[in-house]
PDB file of C-alpha atoms in Angstrom:
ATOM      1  CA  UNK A  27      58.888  27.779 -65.484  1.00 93.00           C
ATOM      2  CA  UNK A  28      59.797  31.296 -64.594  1.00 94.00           C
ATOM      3  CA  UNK A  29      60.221  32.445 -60.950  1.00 95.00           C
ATOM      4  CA  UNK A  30      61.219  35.563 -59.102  1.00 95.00           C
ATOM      5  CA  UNK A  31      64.247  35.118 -56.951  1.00 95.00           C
ATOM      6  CA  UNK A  32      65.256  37.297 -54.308  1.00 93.00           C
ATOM      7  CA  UNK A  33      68.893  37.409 -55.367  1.00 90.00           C
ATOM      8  CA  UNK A  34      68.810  36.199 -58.733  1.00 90.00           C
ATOM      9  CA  UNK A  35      66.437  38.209 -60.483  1.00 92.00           C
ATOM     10  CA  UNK A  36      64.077  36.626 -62.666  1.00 95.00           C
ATOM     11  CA  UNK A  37      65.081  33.082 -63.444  1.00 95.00           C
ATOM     12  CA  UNK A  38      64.178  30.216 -64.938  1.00 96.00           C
ATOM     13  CA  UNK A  39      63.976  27.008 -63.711  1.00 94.00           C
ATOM     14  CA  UNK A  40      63.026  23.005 -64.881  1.00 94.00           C
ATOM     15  CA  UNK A  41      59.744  21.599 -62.868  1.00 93.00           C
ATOM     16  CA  UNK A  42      62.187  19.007 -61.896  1.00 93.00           C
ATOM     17  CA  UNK A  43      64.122  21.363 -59.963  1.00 95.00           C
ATOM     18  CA  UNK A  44      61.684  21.837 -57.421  1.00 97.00           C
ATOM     19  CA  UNK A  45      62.214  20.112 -54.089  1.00 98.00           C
ATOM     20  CA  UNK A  46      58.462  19.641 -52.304  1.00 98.00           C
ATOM     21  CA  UNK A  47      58.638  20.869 -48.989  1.00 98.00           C
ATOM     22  CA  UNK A  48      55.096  18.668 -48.110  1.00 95.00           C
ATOM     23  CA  UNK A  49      55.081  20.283 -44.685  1.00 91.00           C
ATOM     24  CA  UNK A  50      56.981  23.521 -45.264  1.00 96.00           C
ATOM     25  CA  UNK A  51      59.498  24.465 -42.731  1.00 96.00           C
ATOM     26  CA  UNK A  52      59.218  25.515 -38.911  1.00 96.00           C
ATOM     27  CA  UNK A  53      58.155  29.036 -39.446  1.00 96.00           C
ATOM     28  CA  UNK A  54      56.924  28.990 -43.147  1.00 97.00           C
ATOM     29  CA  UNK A  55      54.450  25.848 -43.487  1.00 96.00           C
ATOM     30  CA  UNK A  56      52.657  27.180 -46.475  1.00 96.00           C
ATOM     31  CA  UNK A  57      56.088  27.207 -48.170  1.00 97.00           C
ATOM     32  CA  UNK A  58      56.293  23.656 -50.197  1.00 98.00           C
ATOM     33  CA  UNK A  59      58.659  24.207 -53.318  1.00 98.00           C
ATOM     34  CA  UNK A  60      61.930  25.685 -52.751  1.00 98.00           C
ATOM     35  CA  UNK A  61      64.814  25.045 -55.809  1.00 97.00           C
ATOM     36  CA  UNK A  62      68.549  25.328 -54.799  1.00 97.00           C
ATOM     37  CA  UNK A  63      70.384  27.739 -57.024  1.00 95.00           C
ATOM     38  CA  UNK A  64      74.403  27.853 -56.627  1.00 92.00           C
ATOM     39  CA  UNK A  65      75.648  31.154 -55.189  1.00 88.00           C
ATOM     40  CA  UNK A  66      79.354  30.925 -55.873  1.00 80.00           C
ATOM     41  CA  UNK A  67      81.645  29.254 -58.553  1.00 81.00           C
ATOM     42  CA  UNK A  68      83.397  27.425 -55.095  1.00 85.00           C
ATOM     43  CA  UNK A  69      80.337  25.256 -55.238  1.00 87.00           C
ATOM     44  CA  UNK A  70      80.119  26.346 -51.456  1.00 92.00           C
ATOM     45  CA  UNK A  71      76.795  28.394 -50.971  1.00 93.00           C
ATOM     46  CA  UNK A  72      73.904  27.850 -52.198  1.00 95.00           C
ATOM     47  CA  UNK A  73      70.745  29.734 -51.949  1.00 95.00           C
ATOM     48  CA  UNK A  74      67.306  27.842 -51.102  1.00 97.00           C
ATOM     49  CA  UNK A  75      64.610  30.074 -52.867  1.00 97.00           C
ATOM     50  CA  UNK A  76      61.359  29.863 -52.447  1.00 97.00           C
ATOM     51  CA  UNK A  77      59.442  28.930 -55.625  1.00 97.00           C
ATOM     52  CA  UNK A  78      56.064  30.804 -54.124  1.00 96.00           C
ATOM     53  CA  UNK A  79      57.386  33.787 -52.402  1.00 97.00           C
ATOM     54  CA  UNK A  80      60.540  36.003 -54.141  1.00 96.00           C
ATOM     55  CA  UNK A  81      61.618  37.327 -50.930  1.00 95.00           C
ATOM     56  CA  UNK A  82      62.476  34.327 -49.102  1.00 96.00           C
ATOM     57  CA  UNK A  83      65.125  32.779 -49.448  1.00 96.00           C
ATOM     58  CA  UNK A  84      67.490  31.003 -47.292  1.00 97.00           C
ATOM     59  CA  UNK A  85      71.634  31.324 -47.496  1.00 96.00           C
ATOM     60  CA  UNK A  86      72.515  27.406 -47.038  1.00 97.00           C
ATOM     61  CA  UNK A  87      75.759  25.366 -47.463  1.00 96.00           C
ATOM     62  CA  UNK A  88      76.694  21.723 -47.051  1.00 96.00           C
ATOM     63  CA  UNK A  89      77.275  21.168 -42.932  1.00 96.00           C
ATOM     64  CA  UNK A  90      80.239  19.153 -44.452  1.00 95.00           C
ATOM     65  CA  UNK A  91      82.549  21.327 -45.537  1.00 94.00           C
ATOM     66  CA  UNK A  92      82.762  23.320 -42.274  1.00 94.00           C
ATOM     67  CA  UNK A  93      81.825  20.618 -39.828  1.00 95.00           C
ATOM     68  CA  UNK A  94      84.411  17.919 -40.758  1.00 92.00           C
ATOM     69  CA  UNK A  95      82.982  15.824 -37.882  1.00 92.00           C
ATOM     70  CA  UNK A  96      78.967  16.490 -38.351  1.00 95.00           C
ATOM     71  CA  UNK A  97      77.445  13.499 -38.850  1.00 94.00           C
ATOM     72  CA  UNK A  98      73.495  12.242 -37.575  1.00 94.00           C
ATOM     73  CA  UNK A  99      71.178   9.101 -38.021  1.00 92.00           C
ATOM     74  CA  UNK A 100      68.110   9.701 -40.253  1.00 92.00           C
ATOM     75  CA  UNK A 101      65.320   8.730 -38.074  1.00 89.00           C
ATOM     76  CA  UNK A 102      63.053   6.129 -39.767  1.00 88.00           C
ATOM     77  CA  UNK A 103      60.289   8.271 -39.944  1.00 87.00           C
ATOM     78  CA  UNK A 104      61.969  10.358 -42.424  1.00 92.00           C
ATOM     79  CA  UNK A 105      63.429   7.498 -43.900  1.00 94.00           C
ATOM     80  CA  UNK A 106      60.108   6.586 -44.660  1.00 91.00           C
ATOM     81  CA  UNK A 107      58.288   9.960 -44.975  1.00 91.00           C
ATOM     82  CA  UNK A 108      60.863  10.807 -48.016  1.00 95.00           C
ATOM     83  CA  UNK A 109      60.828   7.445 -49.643  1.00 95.00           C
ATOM     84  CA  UNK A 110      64.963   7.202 -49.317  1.00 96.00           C
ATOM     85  CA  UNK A 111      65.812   4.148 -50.566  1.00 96.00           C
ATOM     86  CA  UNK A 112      69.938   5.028 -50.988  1.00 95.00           C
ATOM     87  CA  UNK A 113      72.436   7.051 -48.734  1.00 93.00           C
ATOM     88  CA  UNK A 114      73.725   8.133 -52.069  1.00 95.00           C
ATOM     89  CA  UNK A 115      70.417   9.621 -52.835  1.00 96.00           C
ATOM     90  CA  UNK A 116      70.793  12.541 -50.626  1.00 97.00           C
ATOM     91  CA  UNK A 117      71.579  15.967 -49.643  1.00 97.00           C
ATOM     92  CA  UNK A 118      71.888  17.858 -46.574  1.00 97.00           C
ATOM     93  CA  UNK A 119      72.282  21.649 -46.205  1.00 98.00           C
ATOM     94  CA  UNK A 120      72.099  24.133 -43.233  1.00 98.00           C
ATOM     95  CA  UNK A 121      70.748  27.195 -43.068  1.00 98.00           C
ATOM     96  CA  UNK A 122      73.079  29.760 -42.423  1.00 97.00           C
ATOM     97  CA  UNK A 123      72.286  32.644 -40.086  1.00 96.00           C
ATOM     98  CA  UNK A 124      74.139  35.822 -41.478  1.00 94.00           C
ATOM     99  CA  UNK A 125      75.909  38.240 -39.620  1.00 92.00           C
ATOM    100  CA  UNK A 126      77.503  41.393 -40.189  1.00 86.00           C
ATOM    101  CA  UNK A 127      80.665  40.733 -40.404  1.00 88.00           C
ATOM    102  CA  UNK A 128      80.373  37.559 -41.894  1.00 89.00           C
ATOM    103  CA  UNK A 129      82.694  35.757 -40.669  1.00 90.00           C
ATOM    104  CA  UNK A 130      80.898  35.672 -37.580  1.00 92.00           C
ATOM    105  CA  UNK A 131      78.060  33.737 -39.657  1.00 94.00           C
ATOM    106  CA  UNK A 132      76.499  30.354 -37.765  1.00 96.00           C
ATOM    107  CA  UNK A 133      75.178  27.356 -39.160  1.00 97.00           C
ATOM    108  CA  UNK A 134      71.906  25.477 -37.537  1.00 98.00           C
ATOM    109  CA  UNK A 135      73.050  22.337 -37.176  1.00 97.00           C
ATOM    110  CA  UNK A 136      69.933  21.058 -34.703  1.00 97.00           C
ATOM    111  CA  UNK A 137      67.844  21.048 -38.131  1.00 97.00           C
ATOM    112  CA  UNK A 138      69.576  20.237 -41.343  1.00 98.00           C
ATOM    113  CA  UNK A 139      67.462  20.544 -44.860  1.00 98.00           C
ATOM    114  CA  UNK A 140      67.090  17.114 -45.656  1.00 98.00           C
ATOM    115  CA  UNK A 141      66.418  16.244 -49.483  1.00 98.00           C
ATOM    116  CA  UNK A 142      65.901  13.055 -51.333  1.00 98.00           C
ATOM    117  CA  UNK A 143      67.351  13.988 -55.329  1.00 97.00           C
ATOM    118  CA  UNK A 144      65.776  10.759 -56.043  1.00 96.00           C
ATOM    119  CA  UNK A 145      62.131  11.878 -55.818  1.00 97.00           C
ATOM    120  CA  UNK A 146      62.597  15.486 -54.898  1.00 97.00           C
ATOM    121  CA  UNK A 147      61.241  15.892 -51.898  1.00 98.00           C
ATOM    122  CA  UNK A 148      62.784  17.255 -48.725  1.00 98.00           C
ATOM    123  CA  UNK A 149      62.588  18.160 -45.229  1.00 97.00           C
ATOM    124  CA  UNK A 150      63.525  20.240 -42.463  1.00 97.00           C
ATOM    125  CA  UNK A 151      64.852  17.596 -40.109  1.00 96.00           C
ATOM    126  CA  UNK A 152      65.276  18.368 -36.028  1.00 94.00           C
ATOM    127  CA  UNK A 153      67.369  16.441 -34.393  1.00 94.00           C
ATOM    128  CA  UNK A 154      67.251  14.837 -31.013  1.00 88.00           C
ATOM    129  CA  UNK A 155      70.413  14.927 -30.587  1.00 82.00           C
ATOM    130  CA  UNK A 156      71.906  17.768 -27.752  1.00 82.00           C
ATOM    131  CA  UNK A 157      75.531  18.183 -29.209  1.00 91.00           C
ATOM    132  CA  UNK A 158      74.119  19.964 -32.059  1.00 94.00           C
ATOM    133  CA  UNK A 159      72.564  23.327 -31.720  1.00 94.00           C
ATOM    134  CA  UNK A 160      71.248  26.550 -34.095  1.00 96.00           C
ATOM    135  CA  UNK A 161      74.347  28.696 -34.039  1.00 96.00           C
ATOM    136  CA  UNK A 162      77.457  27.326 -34.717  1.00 96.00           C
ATOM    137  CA  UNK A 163      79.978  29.853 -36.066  1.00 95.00           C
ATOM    138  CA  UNK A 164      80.976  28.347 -39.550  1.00 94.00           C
ATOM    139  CA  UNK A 165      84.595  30.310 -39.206  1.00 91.00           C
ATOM    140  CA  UNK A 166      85.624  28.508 -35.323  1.00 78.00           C
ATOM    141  CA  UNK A 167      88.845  30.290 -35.496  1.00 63.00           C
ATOM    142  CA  UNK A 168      88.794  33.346 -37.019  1.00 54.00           C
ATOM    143  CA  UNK A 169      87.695  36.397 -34.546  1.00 49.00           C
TER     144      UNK A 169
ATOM    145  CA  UNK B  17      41.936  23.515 -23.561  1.00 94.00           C
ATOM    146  CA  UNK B  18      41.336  20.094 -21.845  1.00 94.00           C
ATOM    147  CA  UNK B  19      42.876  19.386 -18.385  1.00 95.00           C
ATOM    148  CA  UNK B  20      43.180  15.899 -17.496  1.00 95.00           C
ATOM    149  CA  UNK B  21      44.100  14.343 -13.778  1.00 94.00           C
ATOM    150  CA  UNK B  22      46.290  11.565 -14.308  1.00 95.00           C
ATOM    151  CA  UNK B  23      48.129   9.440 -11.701  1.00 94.00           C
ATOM    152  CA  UNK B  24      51.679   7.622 -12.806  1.00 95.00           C
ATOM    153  CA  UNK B  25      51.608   4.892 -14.511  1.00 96.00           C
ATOM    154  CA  UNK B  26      48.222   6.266 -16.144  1.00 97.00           C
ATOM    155  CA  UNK B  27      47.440   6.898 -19.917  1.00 97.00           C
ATOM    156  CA  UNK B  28      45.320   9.496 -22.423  1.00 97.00           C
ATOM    157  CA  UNK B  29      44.825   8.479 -25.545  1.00 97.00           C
ATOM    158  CA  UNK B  30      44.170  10.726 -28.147  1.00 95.00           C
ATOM    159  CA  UNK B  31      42.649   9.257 -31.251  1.00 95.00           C
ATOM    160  CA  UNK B  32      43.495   5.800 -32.586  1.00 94.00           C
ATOM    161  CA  UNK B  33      47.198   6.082 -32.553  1.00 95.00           C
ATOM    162  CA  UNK B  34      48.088   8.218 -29.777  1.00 96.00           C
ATOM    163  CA  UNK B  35      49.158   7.325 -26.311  1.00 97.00           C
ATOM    164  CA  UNK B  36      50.649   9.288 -23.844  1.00 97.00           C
ATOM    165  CA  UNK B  37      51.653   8.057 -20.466  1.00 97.00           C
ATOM    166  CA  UNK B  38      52.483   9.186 -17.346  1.00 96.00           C
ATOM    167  CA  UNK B  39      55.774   7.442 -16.428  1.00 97.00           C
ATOM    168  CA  UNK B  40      56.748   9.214 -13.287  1.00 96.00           C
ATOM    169  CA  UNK B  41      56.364  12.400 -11.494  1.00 93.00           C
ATOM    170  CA  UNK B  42      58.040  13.658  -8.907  1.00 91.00           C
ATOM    171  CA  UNK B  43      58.373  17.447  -7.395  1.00 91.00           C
ATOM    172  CA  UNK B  44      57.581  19.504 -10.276  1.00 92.00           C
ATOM    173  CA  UNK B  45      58.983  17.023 -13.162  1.00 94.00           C
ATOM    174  CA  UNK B  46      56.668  14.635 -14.781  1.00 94.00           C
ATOM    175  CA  UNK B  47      57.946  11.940 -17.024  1.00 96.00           C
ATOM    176  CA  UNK B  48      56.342  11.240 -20.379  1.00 96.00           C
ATOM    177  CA  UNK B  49      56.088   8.155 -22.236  1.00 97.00           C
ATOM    178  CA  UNK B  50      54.739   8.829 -25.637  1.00 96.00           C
ATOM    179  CA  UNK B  51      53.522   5.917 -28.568  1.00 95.00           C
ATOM    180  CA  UNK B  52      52.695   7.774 -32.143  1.00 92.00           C
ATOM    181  CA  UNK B  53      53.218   6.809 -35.476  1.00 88.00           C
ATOM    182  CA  UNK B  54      56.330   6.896 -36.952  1.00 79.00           C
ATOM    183  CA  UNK B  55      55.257   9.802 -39.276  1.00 76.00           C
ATOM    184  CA  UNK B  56      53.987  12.254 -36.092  1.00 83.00           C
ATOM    185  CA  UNK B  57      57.559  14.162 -35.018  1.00 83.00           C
ATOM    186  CA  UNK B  58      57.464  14.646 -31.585  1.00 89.00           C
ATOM    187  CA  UNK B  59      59.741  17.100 -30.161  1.00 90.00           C
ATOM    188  CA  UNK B  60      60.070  19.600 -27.217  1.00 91.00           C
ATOM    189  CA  UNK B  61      58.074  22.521 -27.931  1.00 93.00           C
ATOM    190  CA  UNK B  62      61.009  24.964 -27.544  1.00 93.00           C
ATOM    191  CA  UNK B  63      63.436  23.202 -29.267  1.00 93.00           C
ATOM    192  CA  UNK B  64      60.594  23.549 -31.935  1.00 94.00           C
ATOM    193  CA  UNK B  65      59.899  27.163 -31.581  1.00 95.00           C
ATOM    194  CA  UNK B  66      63.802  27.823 -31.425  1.00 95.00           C
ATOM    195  CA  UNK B  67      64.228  26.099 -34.746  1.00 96.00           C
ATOM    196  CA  UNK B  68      61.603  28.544 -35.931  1.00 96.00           C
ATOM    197  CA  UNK B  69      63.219  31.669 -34.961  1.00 97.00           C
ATOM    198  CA  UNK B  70      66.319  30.648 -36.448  1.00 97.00           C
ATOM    199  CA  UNK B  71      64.273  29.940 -39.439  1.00 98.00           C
ATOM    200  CA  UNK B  72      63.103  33.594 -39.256  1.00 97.00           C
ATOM    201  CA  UNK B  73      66.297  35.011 -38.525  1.00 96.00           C
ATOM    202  CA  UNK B  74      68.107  33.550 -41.593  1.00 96.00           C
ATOM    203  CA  UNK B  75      65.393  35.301 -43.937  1.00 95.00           C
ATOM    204  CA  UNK B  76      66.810  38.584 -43.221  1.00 90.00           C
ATOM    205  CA  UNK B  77      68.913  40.545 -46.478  1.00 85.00           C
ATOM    206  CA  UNK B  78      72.198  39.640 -47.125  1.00 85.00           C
ATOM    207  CA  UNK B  79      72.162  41.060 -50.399  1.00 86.00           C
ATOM    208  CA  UNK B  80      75.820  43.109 -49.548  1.00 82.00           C
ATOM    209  CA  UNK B  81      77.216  39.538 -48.315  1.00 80.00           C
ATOM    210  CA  UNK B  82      76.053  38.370 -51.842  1.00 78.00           C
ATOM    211  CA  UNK B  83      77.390  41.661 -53.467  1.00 79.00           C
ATOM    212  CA  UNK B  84      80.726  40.878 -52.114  1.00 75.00           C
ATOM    213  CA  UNK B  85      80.379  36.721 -53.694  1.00 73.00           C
ATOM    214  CA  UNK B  86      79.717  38.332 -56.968  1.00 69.00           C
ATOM    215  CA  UNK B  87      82.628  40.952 -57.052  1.00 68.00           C
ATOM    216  CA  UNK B  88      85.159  38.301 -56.151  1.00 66.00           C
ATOM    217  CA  UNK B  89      84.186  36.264 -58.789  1.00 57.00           C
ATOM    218  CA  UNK B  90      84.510  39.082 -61.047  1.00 55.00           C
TER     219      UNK B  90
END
């Protein structure tokens, strides 16, 4: 299927690309297909386009490779909700937060994109958790 | 909206699966004790309407950040 991207012109993409969103995301609940196209040959960024609406689209990376020491339980419910049946199965992104310069960029770490590659299907998880909040620089010690 | 009087250790239910009930209060804090089903997220509602303004403010262009990507590879 063809889609319009906000940063990648017109693209296009396999149906089984297409992570379902079932309840959108805080902020955009009528969005329920996003796809994940890679930004940069490092394998680092990623963009998460919506499939509906060409101009949004997220900047996201894997909390991973900044956040050596990230790590949170998947709550049942979403265990459940997603149909995970293996840890390998899935992905987790943040949503970055750009800022001018970048380097001053944050992550939200209180609500990773959660998605099952199994079944394609994903989530905007919150977490419960208070060590984690929406803006943490992804550069700690640059200025 | 519906306003309820509720002493501690007192409970609303709301549907079949819903029960909320009133743990403790004391001064101006109230305690909560809340049974759902697994599949009903219950969260703070600012920690919810923060996660949404994040959400909004990561929509905004970066289109020169990405300018910047492609050059480099380049």
């Amino acid at each position: 299927m063809q889609i319009r991207t906000k940063y990648h012109g017109e693209i296009s993409v396999n149906r089984s690309e297409v992570f379902v969103f079932k309840q959108g995301i805080p902020a955009f609940l009528e969005e329920e297909n996003f796809v994940f196209l890679p930004l940069s040959d490092d394998g680092i960024y990623f963009i998460m386009q919506s499939v509906k609406t060409p101009e949004l689209a997220f900047l996201v990376i894997s909390p991973f490779t900044f956040f050596k020491e990230y790590d949170f339980m998947i709550e049942d419910s979403i265990v459940s909700e997603l149909s995970i049946n293996a840890e390998e199965d899935i992905l987790v992104y943040s949503i970055l937060t750009v800022e001018d310069p970048f380097e001053k960029t944050t992550a939200n770490l209180q609500a990773p994109i959660v998605v099952n590659t199994k079944n394609r299907t994903g989530k905007q998880v919150i977490l419960h958790n208070e060590i984690f909040g929406t803006k943490h620089r992804i550069f700690q010690y640059t200025k | 909206m519906l306003v309820l009087s509720r002493k501690n250790g007192e409970s609303i239910k709301i549907g079949e699966d819903i029960e909320i009930t009133i743990i403790s209060s004391k001064n101006d804090q109230v305690k909560i004790g809340i049974r759902a089903p697994k599949n009903i997220g219950v969260y703070r509602k600012e920690v919810i309407e923060q996660i949404h303004q994040e959400n909004i403010l990561a929509t905004k262009d970066f289109s020169k950040i990405i300018d910047l990507m492609k050059n480099e590879k380049k």
